[in-house]
Amino acid sequence: MHTVSPLPLMQLSIGFWSFKALATADELGLFARLSGTDGRTVDELAKLLDLDQRPTEMLVTACASLGLLERRDGRYVNSELAEAFLVPGKDHHFGGWVQMLDRRLYPAWGKLTDAVRTNRPTSWNPDEQPHLFASEDPELLALFWEAMHSLSTLTARELGVHVDLSDSTALLDVGGGSGAYDIELCRRYPNLRATVFDLPPVCDIAAGKLKAAGYEDRITVAPGDFLTDPELPAGHDVVLLSMIMHDWAPEQNLEILRKCFAALPSGGRIVISELLVNDEKTGPPAATLMSLNMLVETVGGRNYTAAEYEHWLRTAGFQNPQTTTFEAPGANGAVTAQKP
């Protein structure tokens, strides 16, 4: 007789324990203290972090069980994962993302029932703020952009492998953020030039990243607002929308795609990079839970299916939409189409 086990429910219900262990270790600077050392004992870590021995031992034990630390000869060291992504100053430091989730989204998700009942975000008040980051701590926002740059860099590398841009010469990155996609795509395709189109403060961030990467000659910034500006910058043969569409309602997305269509020449291409919900709307968890996150973060956004994107692309005038799937931190697929 088959018996259903409650263990999957137990794992689901304690999922926040793992996150809070990670967030607390990151906030206390545990991974930074261990980086570049041959490891430290619990007592040494307790002194360095100004903590009692008991909670220190419990925290490092939990982090070791999660694959964040390793124990060697009685001393704890960073795992390869933690050393690569959780040490401040590293190229792909992910701590800003962890802190953003801990300080902003963790409290908002604590009010998820309210969001479901009211169909309104819980991380900000749209009646009092013009947008979701209007009253956010500038230091936290800076950390968030650093984390998003890391996330986008890794995702762009996978996109470049699965979407061939070798015949493209000029890319317009709509809502391009820090320019991470553009740097990686231009690095992979030597004949490609790019423009980051985003709000003025974001373009300032992108300009700094482009200069630091040595790509300011091939990648430029163009301040603007893809929602309110009547048209997008012309002169490009490919338009990229990377992790943008999930923020907006269907009617807004269709309007964005129509602007992209108008900005492209005949034969131009559009590339949408997103976490795609499957067409059956049963998964995958990364996409469906990110979609639920849009409930607490946005007024009308959610994660969409490839079929929905393909329908909007055809409605906007594009032809031959195709979906390519891959695995990356910020996306699991790309939908491409061409202007006739």
Short mmCIF file of C-alpha atoms in Angstrom, two decimals, residues 25-265:
data_model
loop_
_atom_site.label_atom_id
_atom_site.label_comp_id
_atom_site.label_asym_id
_atom_site.label_seq_id
_atom_site.Cartn_x
_atom_site.Cartn_y
_atom_site.Cartn_z
CA ALA A 25 25.81 34.86 7.62
CA ASP A 26 26.15 37.36 4.80
CA GLU A 27 25.02 40.30 6.94
CA LEU A 28 27.49 39.39 9.70
CA GLY A 29 30.37 39.22 7.20
CA LEU A 30 31.10 35.54 7.79
CA PHE A 31 32.20 34.78 4.24
CA ALA A 32 34.42 37.85 4.06
CA ARG A 33 36.12 36.82 7.32
CA LEU A 34 36.92 33.38 5.93
CA SER A 35 38.07 34.46 2.48
CA GLY A 36 41.79 34.18 1.89
CA THR A 37 42.43 32.19 5.08
CA ASP A 38 43.19 28.55 5.79
CA GLY A 39 40.00 28.42 7.84
CA ARG A 40 38.94 29.42 11.33
CA THR A 41 37.63 27.57 14.34
CA VAL A 42 34.26 28.31 15.90
CA ASP A 43 35.97 30.10 18.79
CA GLU A 44 38.03 32.25 16.42
CA LEU A 45 34.95 33.16 14.41
CA ALA A 46 33.02 34.01 17.56
CA LYS A 47 35.72 36.49 18.56
CA LEU A 48 36.03 37.97 15.08
CA LEU A 49 32.27 38.45 14.73
CA ASP A 50 31.80 39.53 18.38
CA LEU A 51 29.33 36.71 19.02
CA ASP A 52 28.83 34.08 21.70
CA GLN A 53 30.20 30.63 20.97
CA ARG A 54 26.80 28.88 20.94
CA PRO A 55 25.07 30.86 18.14
CA THR A 56 28.32 30.97 16.14
CA GLU A 57 28.60 27.20 16.16
CA MET A 58 24.95 26.80 15.23
CA LEU A 59 25.21 29.26 12.34
CA VAL A 60 28.38 27.80 10.80
CA THR A 61 27.01 24.28 11.19
CA ALA A 62 23.88 25.30 9.31
CA CYS A 63 25.93 27.03 6.60
CA ALA A 64 28.08 23.93 6.20
CA SER A 65 24.97 21.77 5.77
CA LEU A 66 23.78 24.14 3.02
CA GLY A 67 27.01 23.87 1.06
CA LEU A 68 28.20 27.37 1.95
CA LEU A 69 31.06 26.29 4.23
CA GLU A 70 33.33 23.25 4.51
CA ARG A 71 35.01 21.85 7.63
CA ARG A 72 38.64 20.84 7.39
CA ASP A 73 40.62 19.65 10.42
CA GLY A 74 38.24 21.41 12.78
CA ARG A 75 38.36 24.69 10.86
CA TYR A 76 35.67 26.19 8.66
CA VAL A 77 36.44 27.53 5.18
CA ASN A 78 34.29 28.98 2.43
CA SER A 79 32.95 26.51 -0.08
CA GLU A 80 33.77 27.13 -3.73
CA LEU A 81 30.25 28.55 -4.15
CA ALA A 82 30.55 31.00 -1.26
CA GLU A 83 34.06 32.08 -2.24
CA ALA A 84 32.94 32.87 -5.80
CA PHE A 85 29.69 34.69 -5.05
CA LEU A 86 29.47 35.76 -1.40
CA VAL A 87 32.76 37.57 -0.81
CA PRO A 88 32.52 41.36 -1.27
CA GLY A 89 34.79 42.67 -4.02
CA LYS A 90 34.67 39.53 -6.14
CA ASP A 91 33.65 39.98 -9.79
CA HIS A 92 30.33 38.20 -9.35
CA HIS A 93 29.49 39.19 -5.78
CA PHE A 94 25.90 38.16 -5.06
CA GLY A 95 25.55 39.66 -1.61
CA GLY A 96 23.54 42.65 -2.77
CA TRP A 97 20.86 40.33 -4.10
CA VAL A 98 20.76 38.43 -0.79
CA GLN A 99 20.51 41.65 1.22
CA MET A 100 17.83 43.05 -1.07
CA LEU A 101 15.71 39.94 -0.63
CA ASP A 102 16.29 39.91 3.11
CA ARG A 103 15.58 43.56 3.78
CA ARG A 104 12.93 44.27 1.15
CA LEU A 105 11.26 41.13 -0.16
CA TYR A 106 11.30 38.95 2.96
CA PRO A 107 9.01 41.41 4.82
CA ALA A 108 6.88 41.85 1.68
CA TRP A 109 6.42 38.10 1.28
CA GLY A 110 5.35 38.00 4.93
CA LYS A 111 2.26 39.85 3.67
CA LEU A 112 1.68 37.61 0.66
CA THR A 113 -1.86 36.78 1.78
CA ASP A 114 -2.66 40.50 1.73
CA ALA A 115 -1.25 40.77 -1.80
CA VAL A 116 -3.34 37.82 -2.97
CA ARG A 117 -6.51 39.21 -1.37
CA THR A 118 -6.07 42.79 -2.59
CA ASN A 119 -4.15 42.29 -5.88
CA ARG A 120 -1.76 45.03 -4.72
CA PRO A 121 2.00 45.05 -4.03
CA THR A 122 3.17 44.82 -0.42
CA SER A 123 6.76 46.05 -0.82
CA TRP A 124 5.60 49.61 -1.60
CA ASN A 125 2.44 51.71 -1.79
CA PRO A 126 1.49 52.71 -5.36
CA ASP A 127 -0.91 55.33 -3.96
CA GLU A 128 2.00 57.21 -2.38
CA GLN A 129 5.05 56.34 -4.51
CA PRO A 130 5.61 56.77 -8.27
CA HIS A 131 7.50 53.47 -8.56
CA LEU A 132 8.66 50.56 -6.43
CA PHE A 133 12.15 51.92 -5.67
CA ALA A 134 11.13 55.52 -4.99
CA SER A 135 11.82 55.43 -1.24
CA GLU A 136 14.46 52.71 -1.14
CA ASP A 137 17.73 53.15 0.74
CA PRO A 138 20.34 54.39 -1.82
CA GLU A 139 23.01 52.11 -0.33
CA LEU A 140 20.75 49.08 -0.66
CA LEU A 141 19.87 50.06 -4.21
CA ALA A 142 23.58 50.25 -5.06
CA LEU A 143 24.07 46.75 -3.67
CA PHE A 144 21.06 45.56 -5.64
CA TRP A 145 22.47 46.90 -8.90
CA GLU A 146 25.78 45.17 -8.20
CA ALA A 147 23.96 41.88 -7.69
CA MET A 148 21.82 42.39 -10.80
CA HIS A 149 24.98 43.07 -12.81
CA SER A 150 26.42 39.76 -11.65
CA LEU A 151 23.16 37.92 -12.35
CA SER A 152 22.82 39.50 -15.79
CA THR A 153 26.45 38.79 -16.71
CA LEU A 154 26.04 35.07 -16.15
CA THR A 155 22.68 35.00 -17.91
CA ALA A 156 23.96 36.98 -20.90
CA ARG A 157 26.74 34.47 -21.46
CA GLU A 158 24.19 31.68 -21.83
CA LEU A 159 21.97 33.82 -24.03
CA GLY A 160 24.91 34.53 -26.34
CA VAL A 161 25.52 30.81 -26.74
CA HIS A 162 21.90 29.98 -27.60
CA VAL A 163 20.90 33.03 -29.66
CA ASP A 164 23.19 33.70 -32.61
CA LEU A 165 23.90 37.41 -33.11
CA SER A 166 26.79 37.00 -35.52
CA ASP A 167 24.81 38.67 -38.34
CA SER A 168 23.74 41.62 -36.15
CA THR A 169 25.69 44.87 -36.01
CA ALA A 170 23.79 47.23 -33.66
CA LEU A 171 21.85 46.15 -30.57
CA LEU A 172 19.38 48.30 -28.63
CA ASP A 173 19.06 47.04 -25.05
CA VAL A 174 15.68 48.37 -23.88
CA GLY A 175 15.70 48.75 -20.09
CA GLY A 176 19.31 47.60 -20.25
CA GLY A 177 20.18 48.36 -16.63
CA SER A 178 23.89 48.23 -15.87
CA GLY A 179 24.83 47.10 -19.38
CA ALA A 180 25.90 43.61 -18.33
CA TYR A 181 24.11 41.95 -21.26
CA ASP A 182 25.71 44.35 -23.71
CA ILE A 183 29.23 43.80 -22.38
CA GLU A 184 28.93 40.03 -22.59
CA LEU A 185 27.26 40.00 -25.99
CA CYS A 186 29.77 42.44 -27.46
CA ARG A 187 32.58 40.35 -25.98
CA ARG A 188 31.21 37.27 -27.73
CA TYR A 189 30.38 39.01 -31.03
CA PRO A 190 33.25 41.35 -32.09
CA ASN A 191 31.21 43.02 -34.86
CA LEU A 192 28.40 44.01 -32.51
CA ARG A 193 27.85 47.49 -31.09
CA ALA A 194 25.20 48.29 -28.51
CA THR A 195 23.13 51.02 -26.86
CA VAL A 196 21.79 50.85 -23.31
CA PHE A 197 18.40 52.58 -23.18
CA ASP A 198 17.18 53.20 -19.62
CA LEU A 199 16.23 55.88 -17.12
CA PRO A 200 18.90 58.60 -16.59
CA PRO A 201 20.07 57.41 -13.13
CA VAL A 202 20.44 53.87 -14.44
CA CYS A 203 22.38 55.09 -17.47
CA ASP A 204 24.85 56.69 -15.06
CA ILE A 205 25.40 53.28 -13.46
CA ALA A 206 25.78 51.66 -16.88
CA ALA A 207 28.31 54.27 -18.03
CA GLY A 208 30.52 53.42 -15.07
CA LYS A 209 30.29 49.69 -15.76
CA LEU A 210 31.05 50.15 -19.46
CA LYS A 211 34.12 52.24 -18.72
CA ALA A 212 35.38 49.76 -16.12
CA ALA A 213 34.99 46.93 -18.63
CA GLY A 214 36.70 48.90 -21.39
CA TYR A 215 33.66 48.89 -23.68
CA GLU A 216 32.71 52.56 -23.67
CA ASP A 217 33.78 52.84 -27.34
CA ARG A 218 31.44 50.05 -28.51
CA ILE A 219 28.56 50.50 -26.09
CA THR A 220 26.81 53.83 -25.50
CA VAL A 221 24.00 54.91 -23.20
CA ALA A 222 20.77 56.65 -24.21
CA PRO A 223 18.62 58.02 -21.37
CA GLY A 224 14.88 57.59 -21.79
CA ASP A 225 11.73 55.83 -20.63
CA PHE A 226 10.43 52.96 -22.74
CA LEU A 227 6.95 53.32 -21.20
CA THR A 228 6.39 57.04 -21.71
CA ASP A 229 8.65 57.98 -24.63
CA PRO A 230 6.69 57.88 -27.91
CA GLU A 231 9.47 56.04 -29.71
CA LEU A 232 12.72 54.18 -29.10
CA PRO A 233 16.14 55.12 -30.51
CA ALA A 234 16.52 54.09 -34.15
CA GLY A 235 19.56 52.78 -36.01
CA HIS A 236 19.68 49.25 -34.60
CA ASP A 237 19.09 45.89 -36.28
CA VAL A 238 18.33 43.94 -33.10
CA VAL A 239 16.37 44.89 -29.98
CA LEU A 240 16.89 43.12 -26.65
CA LEU A 241 14.39 42.96 -23.78
CA SER A 242 16.18 41.17 -20.95
CA MET A 243 14.24 40.45 -17.74
CA ILE A 244 11.96 43.42 -18.45
CA MET A 245 8.60 42.07 -19.55
CA HIS A 246 7.68 40.35 -16.28
CA ASP A 247 7.38 43.77 -14.60
CA TRP A 248 4.42 44.86 -16.70
CA ALA A 249 0.83 43.97 -17.54
CA PRO A 250 -0.01 42.38 -20.92
CA GLU A 251 -1.32 45.60 -22.48
CA GLN A 252 1.88 47.44 -21.50
CA ASN A 253 4.04 44.65 -22.90
CA LEU A 254 2.19 44.77 -26.20
CA GLU A 255 2.77 48.53 -26.39
CA ILE A 256 6.49 48.03 -25.67
CA LEU A 257 6.70 45.45 -28.45
CA ARG A 258 4.97 47.80 -30.87
CA LYS A 259 7.59 50.47 -30.10
CA CYS A 260 10.33 47.91 -30.67
CA PHE A 261 8.75 46.97 -34.02
CA ALA A 262 8.64 50.63 -35.10
CA ALA A 263 12.29 51.17 -34.14
CA LEU A 264 13.60 48.25 -36.21
CA PRO A 265 14.29 48.17 -39.95
#
